[in-house]
Short mmCIF file of C-alpha atoms and ligand atoms in Angstrom, two decimals:
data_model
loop_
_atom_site.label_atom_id
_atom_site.label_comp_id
_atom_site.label_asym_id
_atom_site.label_seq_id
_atom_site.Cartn_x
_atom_site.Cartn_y
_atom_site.Cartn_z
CA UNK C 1 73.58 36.38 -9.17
CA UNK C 2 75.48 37.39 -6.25
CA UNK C 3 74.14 40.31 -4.35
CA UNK C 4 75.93 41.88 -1.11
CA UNK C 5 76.99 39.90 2.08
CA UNK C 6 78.64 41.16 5.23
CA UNK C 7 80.03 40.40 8.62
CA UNK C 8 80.21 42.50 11.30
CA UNK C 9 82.70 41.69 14.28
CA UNK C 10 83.55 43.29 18.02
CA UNK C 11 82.55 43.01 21.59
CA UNK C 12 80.57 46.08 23.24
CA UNK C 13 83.70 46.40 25.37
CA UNK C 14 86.41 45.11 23.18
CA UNK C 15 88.83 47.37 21.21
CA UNK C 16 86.26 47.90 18.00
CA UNK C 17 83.71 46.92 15.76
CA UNK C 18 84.72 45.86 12.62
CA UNK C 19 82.80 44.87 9.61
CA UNK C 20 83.24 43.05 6.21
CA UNK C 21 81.54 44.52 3.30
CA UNK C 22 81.51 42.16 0.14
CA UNK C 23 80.17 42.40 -3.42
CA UNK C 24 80.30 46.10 -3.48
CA UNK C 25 80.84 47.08 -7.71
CA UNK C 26 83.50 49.40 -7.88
CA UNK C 27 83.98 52.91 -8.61
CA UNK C 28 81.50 53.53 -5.78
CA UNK C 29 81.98 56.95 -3.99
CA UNK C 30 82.68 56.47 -0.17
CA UNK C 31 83.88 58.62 2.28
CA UNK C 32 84.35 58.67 5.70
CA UNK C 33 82.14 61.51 6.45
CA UNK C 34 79.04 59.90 4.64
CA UNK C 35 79.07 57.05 7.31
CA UNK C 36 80.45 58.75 10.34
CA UNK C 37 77.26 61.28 9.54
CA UNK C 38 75.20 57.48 9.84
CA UNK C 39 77.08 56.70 12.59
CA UNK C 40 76.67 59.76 14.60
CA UNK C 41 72.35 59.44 13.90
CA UNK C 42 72.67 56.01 15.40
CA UNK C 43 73.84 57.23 18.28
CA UNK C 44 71.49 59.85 19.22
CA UNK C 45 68.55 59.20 21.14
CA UNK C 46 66.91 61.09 24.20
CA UNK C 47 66.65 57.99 25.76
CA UNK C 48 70.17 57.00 25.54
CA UNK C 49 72.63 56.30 28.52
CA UNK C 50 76.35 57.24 29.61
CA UNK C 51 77.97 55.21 27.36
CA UNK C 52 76.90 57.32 24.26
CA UNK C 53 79.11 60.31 26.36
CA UNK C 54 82.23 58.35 26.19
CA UNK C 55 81.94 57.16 22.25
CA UNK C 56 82.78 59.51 19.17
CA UNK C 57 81.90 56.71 16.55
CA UNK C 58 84.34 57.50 13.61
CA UNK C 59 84.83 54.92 10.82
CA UNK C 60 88.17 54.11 9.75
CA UNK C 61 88.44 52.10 5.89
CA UNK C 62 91.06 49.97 6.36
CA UNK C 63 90.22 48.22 2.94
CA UNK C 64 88.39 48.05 -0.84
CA UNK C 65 88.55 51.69 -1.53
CA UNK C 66 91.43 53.70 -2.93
CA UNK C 67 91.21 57.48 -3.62
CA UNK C 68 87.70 57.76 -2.08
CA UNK C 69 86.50 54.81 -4.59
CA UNK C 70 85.50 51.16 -4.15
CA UNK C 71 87.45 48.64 -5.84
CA UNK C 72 85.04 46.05 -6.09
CA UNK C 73 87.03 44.39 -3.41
CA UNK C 74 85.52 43.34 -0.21
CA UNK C 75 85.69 46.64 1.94
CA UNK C 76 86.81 46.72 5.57
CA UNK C 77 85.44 49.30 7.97
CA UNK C 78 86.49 50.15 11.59
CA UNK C 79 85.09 52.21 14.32
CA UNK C 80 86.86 52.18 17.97
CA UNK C 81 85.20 51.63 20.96
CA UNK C 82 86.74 54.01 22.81
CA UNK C 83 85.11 52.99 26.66
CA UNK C 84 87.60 49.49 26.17
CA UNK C 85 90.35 51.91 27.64
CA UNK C 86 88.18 51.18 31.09
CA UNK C 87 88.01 47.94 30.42
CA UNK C 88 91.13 46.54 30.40
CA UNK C 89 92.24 43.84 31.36
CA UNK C 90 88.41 42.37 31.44
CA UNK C 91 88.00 42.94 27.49
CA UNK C 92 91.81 42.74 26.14
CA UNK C 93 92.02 40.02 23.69
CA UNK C 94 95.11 39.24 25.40
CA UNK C 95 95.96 36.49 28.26
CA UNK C 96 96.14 38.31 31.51
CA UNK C 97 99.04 36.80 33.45
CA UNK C 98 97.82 36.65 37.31
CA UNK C 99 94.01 38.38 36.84
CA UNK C 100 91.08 36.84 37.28
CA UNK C 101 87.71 38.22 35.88
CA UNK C 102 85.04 39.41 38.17
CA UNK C 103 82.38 36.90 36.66
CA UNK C 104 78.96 38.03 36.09
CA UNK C 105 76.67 35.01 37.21
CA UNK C 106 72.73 36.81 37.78
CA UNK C 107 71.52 36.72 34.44
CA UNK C 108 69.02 39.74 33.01
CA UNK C 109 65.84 38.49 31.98
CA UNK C 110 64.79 39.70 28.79
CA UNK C 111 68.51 39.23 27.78
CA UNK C 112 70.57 36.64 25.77
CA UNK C 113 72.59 36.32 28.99
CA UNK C 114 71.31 32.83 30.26
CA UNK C 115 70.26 31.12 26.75
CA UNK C 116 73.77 32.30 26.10
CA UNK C 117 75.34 30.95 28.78
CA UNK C 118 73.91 27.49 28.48
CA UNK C 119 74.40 27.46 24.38
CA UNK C 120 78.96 28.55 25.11
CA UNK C 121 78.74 26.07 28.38
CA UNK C 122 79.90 29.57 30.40
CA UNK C 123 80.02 30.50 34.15
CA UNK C 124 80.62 34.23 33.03
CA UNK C 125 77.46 36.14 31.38
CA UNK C 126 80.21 38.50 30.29
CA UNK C 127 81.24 35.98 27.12
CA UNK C 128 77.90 35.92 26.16
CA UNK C 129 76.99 39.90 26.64
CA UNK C 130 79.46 41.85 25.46
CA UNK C 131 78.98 40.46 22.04
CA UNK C 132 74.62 40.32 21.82
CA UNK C 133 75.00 43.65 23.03
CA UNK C 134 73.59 46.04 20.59
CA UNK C 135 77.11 47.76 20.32
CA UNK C 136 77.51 45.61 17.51
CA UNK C 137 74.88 47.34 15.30
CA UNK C 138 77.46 50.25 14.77
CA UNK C 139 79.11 47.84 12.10
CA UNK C 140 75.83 47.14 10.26
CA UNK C 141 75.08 50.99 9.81
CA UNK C 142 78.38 51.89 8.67
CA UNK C 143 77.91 48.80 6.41
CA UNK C 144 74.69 50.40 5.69
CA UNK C 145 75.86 53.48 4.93
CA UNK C 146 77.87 52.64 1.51
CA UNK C 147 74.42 50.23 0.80
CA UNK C 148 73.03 53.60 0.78
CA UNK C 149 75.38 55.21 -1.65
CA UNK C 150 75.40 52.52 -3.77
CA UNK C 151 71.06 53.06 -3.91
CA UNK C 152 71.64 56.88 -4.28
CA UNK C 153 73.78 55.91 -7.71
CA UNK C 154 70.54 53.97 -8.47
CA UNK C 155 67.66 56.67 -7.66
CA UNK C 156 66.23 54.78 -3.94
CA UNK C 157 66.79 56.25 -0.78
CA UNK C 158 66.02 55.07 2.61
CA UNK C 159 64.57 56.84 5.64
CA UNK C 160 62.90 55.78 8.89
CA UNK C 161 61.25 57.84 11.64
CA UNK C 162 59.82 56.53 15.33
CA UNK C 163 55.67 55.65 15.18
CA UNK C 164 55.46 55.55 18.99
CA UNK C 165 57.59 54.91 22.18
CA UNK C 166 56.04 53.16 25.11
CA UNK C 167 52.77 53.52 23.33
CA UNK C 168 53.34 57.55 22.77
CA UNK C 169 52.50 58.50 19.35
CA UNK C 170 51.17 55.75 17.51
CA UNK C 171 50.86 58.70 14.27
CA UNK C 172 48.46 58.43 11.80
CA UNK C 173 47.02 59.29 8.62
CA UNK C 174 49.82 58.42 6.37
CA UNK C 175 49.02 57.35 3.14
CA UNK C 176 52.50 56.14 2.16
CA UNK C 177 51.97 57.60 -1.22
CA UNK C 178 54.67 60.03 -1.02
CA UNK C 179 57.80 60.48 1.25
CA UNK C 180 57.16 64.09 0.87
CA UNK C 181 54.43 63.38 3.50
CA UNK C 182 57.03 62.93 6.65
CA UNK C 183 59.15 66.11 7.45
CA UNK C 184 62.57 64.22 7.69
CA UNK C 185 64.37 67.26 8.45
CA UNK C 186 62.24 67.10 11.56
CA UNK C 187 62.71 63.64 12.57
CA UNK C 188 66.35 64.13 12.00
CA UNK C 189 66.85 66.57 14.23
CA UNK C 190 64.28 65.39 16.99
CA UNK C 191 66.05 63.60 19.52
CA UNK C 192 63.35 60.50 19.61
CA UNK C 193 63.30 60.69 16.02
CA UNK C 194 59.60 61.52 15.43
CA UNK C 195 58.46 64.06 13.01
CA UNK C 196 55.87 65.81 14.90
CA UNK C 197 56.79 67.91 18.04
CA UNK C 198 54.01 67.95 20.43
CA UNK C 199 54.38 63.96 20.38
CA UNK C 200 57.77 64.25 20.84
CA UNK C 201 57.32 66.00 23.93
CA UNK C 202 55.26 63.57 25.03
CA UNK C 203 57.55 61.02 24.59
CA UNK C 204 60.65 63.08 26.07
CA UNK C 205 58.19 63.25 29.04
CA UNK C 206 57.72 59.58 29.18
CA UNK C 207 61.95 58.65 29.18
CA UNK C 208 62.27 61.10 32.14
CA UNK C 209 59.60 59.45 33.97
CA UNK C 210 60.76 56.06 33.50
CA UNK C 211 64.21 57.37 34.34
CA UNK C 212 63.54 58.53 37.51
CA UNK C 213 61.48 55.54 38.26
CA UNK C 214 64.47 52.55 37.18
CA UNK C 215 62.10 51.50 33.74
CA UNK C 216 62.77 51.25 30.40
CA UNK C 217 60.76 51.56 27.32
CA UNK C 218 60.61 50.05 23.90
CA UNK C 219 59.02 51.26 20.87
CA UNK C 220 57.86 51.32 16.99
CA UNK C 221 59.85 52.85 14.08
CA UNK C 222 59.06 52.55 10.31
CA UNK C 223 61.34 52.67 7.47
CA UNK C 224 60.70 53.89 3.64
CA UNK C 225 62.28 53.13 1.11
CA UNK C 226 61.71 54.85 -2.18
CA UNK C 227 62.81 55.30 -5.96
CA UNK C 228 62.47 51.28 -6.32
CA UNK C 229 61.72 50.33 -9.68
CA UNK C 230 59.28 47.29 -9.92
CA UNK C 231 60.25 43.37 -10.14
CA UNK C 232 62.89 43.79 -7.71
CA UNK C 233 63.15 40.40 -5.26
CA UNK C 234 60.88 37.48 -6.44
CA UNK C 235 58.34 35.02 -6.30
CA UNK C 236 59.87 31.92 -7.92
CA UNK C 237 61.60 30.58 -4.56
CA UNK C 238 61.22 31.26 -1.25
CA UNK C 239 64.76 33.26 -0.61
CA UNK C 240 63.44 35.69 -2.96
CA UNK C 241 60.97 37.41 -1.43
CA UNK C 242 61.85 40.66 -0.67
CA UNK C 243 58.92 40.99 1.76
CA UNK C 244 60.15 37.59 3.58
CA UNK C 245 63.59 39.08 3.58
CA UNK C 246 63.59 42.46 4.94
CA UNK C 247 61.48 40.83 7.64
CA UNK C 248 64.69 39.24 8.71
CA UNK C 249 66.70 41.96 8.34
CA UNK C 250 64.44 43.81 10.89
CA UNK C 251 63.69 40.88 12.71
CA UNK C 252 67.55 40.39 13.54
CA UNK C 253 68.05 43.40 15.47
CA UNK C 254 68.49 43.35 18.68
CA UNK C 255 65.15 43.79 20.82
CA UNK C 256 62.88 43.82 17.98
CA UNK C 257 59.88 41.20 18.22
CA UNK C 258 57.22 42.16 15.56
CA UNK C 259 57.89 43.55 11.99
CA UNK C 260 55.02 44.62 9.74
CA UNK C 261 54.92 45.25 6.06
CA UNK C 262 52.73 47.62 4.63
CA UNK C 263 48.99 47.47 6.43
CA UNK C 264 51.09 44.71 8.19
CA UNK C 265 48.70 42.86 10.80
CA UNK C 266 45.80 45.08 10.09
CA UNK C 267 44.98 43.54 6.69
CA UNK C 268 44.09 40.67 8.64
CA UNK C 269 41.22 41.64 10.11
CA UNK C 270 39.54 43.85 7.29
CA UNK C 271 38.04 42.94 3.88
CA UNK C 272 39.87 42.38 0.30
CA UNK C 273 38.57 45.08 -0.74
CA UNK C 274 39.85 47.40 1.78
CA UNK C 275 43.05 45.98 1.84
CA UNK C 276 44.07 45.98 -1.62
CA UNK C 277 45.46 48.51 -3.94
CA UNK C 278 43.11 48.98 -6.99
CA UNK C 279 45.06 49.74 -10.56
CA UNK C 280 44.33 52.92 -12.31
CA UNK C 281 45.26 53.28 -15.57
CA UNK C 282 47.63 56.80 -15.33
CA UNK C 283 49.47 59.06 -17.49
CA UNK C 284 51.44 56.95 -19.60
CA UNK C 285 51.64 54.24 -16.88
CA UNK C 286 49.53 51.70 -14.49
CA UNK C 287 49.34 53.60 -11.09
CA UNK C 288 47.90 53.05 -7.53
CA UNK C 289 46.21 55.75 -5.67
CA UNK C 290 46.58 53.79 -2.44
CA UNK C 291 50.03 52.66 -0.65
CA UNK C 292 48.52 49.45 1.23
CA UNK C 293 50.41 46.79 0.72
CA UNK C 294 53.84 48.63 1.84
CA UNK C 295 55.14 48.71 -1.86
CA UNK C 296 55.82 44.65 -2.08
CA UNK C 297 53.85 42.33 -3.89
CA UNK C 298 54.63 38.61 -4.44
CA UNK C 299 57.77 39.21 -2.76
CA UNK C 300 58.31 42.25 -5.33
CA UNK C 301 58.44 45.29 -5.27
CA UNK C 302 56.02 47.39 -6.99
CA UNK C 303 57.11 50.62 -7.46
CA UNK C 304 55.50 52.51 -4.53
CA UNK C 305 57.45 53.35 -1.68
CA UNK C 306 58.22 50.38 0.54
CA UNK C 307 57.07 50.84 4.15
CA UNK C 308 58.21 48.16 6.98
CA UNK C 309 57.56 48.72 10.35
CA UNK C 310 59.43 47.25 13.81
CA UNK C 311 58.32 46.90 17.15
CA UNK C 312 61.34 47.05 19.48
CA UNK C 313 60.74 45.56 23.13
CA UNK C 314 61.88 47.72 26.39
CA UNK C 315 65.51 47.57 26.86
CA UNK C 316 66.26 44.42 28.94
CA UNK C 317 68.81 45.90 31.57
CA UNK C 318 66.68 47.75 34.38
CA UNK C 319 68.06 49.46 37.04
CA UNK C 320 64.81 48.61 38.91
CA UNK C 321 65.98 44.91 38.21
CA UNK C 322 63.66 42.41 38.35
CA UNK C 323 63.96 38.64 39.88
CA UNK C 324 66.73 36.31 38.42
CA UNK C 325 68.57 33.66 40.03
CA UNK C 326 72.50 34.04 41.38
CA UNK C 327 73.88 30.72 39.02
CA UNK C 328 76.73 30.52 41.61
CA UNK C 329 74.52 28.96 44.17
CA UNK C 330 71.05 29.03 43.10
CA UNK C 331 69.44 31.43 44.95
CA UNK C 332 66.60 34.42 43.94
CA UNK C 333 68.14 37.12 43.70
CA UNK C 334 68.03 40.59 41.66
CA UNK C 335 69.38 40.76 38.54
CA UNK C 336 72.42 42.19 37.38
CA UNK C 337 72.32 45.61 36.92
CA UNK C 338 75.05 47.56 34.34
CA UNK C 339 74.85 50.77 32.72
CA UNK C 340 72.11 50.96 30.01
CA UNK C 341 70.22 53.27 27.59
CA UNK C 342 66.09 53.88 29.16
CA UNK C 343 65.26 53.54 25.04
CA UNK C 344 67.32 53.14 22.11
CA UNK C 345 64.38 53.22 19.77
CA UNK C 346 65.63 55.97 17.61
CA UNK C 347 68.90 54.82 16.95
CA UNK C 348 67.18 51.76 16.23
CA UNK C 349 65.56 52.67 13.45
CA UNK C 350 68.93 54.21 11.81
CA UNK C 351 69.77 50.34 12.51
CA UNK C 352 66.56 49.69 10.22
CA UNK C 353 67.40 52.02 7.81
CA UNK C 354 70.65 50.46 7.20
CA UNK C 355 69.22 46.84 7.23
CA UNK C 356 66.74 47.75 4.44
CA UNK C 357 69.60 49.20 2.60
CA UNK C 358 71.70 46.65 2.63
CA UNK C 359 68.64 44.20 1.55
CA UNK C 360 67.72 46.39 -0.77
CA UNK C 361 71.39 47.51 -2.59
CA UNK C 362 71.80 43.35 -2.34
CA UNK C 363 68.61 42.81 -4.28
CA UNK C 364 69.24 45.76 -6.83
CA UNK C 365 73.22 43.56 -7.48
CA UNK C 366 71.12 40.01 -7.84
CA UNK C 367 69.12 41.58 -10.50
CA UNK C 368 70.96 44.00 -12.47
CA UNK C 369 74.98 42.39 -11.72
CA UNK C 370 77.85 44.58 -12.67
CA UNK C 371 81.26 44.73 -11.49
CA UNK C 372 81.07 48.60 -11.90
CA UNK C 373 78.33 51.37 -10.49
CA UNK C 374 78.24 52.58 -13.97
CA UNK C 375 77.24 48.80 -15.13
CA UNK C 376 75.02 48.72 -12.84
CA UNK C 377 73.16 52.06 -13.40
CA UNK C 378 73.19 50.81 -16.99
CA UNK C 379 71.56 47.71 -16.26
CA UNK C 380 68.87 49.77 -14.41
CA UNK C 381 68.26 52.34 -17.03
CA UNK C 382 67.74 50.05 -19.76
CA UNK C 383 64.95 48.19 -17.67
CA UNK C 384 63.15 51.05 -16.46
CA UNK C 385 63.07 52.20 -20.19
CA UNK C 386 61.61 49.14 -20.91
CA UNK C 387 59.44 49.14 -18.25
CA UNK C 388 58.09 53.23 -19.37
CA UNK C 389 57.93 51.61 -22.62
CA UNK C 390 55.54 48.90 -22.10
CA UNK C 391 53.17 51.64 -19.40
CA UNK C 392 53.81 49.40 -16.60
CA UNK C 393 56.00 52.61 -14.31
CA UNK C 394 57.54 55.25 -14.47
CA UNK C 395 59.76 57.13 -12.38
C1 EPS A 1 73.91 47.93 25.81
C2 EPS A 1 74.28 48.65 26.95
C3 EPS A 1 74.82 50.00 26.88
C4 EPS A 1 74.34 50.63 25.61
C5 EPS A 1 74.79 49.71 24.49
C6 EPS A 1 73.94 48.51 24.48
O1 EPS A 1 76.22 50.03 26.83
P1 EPS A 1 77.11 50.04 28.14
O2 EPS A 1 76.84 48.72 28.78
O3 EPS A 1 78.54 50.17 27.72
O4 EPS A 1 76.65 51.21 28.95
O5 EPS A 1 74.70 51.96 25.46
O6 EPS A 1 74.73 50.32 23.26
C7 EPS A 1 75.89 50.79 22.76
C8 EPS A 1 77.04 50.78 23.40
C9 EPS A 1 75.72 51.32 21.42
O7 EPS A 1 76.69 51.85 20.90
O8 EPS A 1 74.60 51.21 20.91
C10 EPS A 1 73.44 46.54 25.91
O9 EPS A 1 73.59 45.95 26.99
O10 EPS A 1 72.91 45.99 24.93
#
């Protein structure tokens, strides 16, 4: 069964981002305001630089929805990047007759710049940074964003909040039980996105030190997802697993280097019997009383919320740069320095939120099909009835 695929397109610099949304069912609600609200999250951050000043990120559909409805055709969104007026010529698509590009040959360590370089056989990091720049994540949330709508149609909704930045925070006591448990009126409007305000200060405290002082910081944000009925994803071959697969959606953006489901790396070093979630028999229906294993089982879900979990490293562009070598000649030198955020870790995990989304919405098409919503929601209903039937869940 085909489930969603998209493509996102658009250098940091360049004249937009652009993305490709496929396999959306029609008669899908969208509208412009849904995403830009996405869009406008992502880029919010305390730690964030100049650049976020100069962009207004606004989504234009420029395809697969008519009268504020998909039409199960592929759907086309657009969002300018308004700073390319200040970089013409050096972004324009275009030839430049008699320019020559200022070429940008000190790598950043920590960057894609030199593995980049070598892998496109370039003398100019710019062809290699502009696009692993994590500008292009604005096409993945506003892909995100109709994922989402497409879950709300279904009952699951996705939310993420920041654990800790630079090793601030770190909450705990979660049970993962209930979503009710985070205030995510609070992380929304906290500008590190963490739900509890004396650790935010903290952290606000942290990104004004490391401003002053040329640093940057990275981070950990987690991301729920609840409403999920059970039996979603799958065991029977290996690009089922729904555990295995929203690791990779995390895992591909930009910066992030450790993703944890559930206990996550924890479980490792504790006993069976603390790790797993016993089975109570409930009201009508199996039930766990503890939220352990992140909602995924056998590549599964199981009903209970799903909790993943990134770690984002600091931000690679200092402006206390460290040692790189000048590829023009060969010598030591600093490395290149350009505008940057100090963290981006909250606007990261809107990123996350609209990676699980899309993995989930995808997973929720390769089970239940439908070239409408209203198919689909069919398809869903008649399972979960079945499933409230047999006691195995219920909603
Ligand atoms: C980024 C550098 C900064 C960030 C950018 C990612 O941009 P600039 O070089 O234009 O100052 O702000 O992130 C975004 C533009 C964004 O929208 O998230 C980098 O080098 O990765």
């Amino acid at each position: 069964m085909r489930g969603l695929r998209f493509v996102t397109a658009g250098e940091s610099h360049g004249p937009a981002e652009v993305c490709v949304l496929e396999g959306v069912p029609a008669g899908l609600r969208v509208d412009a305001a849904s995403i830009d609200r996405d869009l406008a999250r992502r880029q919010r951050g305390y730690g964030r630089g100049g650049r976020m000043d100069i962009e207004r990120d606004r989504v234009q559909i420029l395809a697969g929805v008519r009268l504020g409805r998909t039409l199960g055709t592929p759907v086309c969104l657009r969002v300018e990047n308004r700073d390319h007026a200040s970089w013409r010529p050096s972004m324009q698509p275009e030839f430049a007759e008699g320019w020559t590009a200022e070429a940008v040959t000190v790598p950043r360590p920590g960057h894609a710049d030199l593995a980049g370089m070598a892998k496109y056989d370039t003398e100019d990091a710019r062809d290699v940074l502009e696009r692993s720049s994590a500008r292009e994540t604005v096409g993945r949330v506003a892909a995100g964003s109709v994922a989402r709508l497409l879950l709300a149609e279904v009952g699951v909704e996705v939310r993420g909040f920041v654990r800790s930045l630079g090793g601030v925070g770190l909450l705990t006591g979660l049970s993962g039980l209930d979503p009710a448990e985070i205030d995510w009126a609070a992380v929304d409007s906290s500008e590190c996105g963490c739900p509890d305000s004396a650790v935010e200060e903290e952290m606000r405290g942290l990104v004004d030190a490391c401003r002053t002082s040329g640093e940057s910081l990275g981070g950990v944000f987690e991301v729920w997802a609840w409403g999920m009925c059970p039996g979603v994803g799958g065991f029977a071959s290996v690009g089922e697993r729904l555990d295995g697969r929203l690791m990779g959606a995390l895992g591909g953006i930009p910066a992030i280097k450790g993703v944890e489901v559930g206990m996550g790396f924890a479980a490792a070093g504790l006993l069976g019997s603390e790790v797993h979630d016993p089975l109570h028999a409930g009201d009508g229906a199996v039930v766990r009383r503890t939220n352990r294993a992140g909602g995924l089982e056998g590549g599964m879900t199981n009903g209970m919320p799903i909790i993943v979990r990134a770690a984002m490293k600091p931000i690679p562009t200092l402006m206390k740069p460290l040692a790189s070598v000048d590829l023009r000649d060969g010598s030591e030198v600093s490395a290149h320095k350009e505008r940057s955020d100090v963290e981006a870790v909250a606007a990261a995990r809107v990123v996350g939120e609209a990676m699980v989304a899309l993995e989930l919405a995808s997973a929720y098409l390769e089970k239940f099909g439908g070239d409408t919503v209203g198919q689909l929601r069919a398809a869903v209903r008649a399972y979960e009835e079945r499933l409230e039937e047999r006691g195995l869940w219920h909603r």
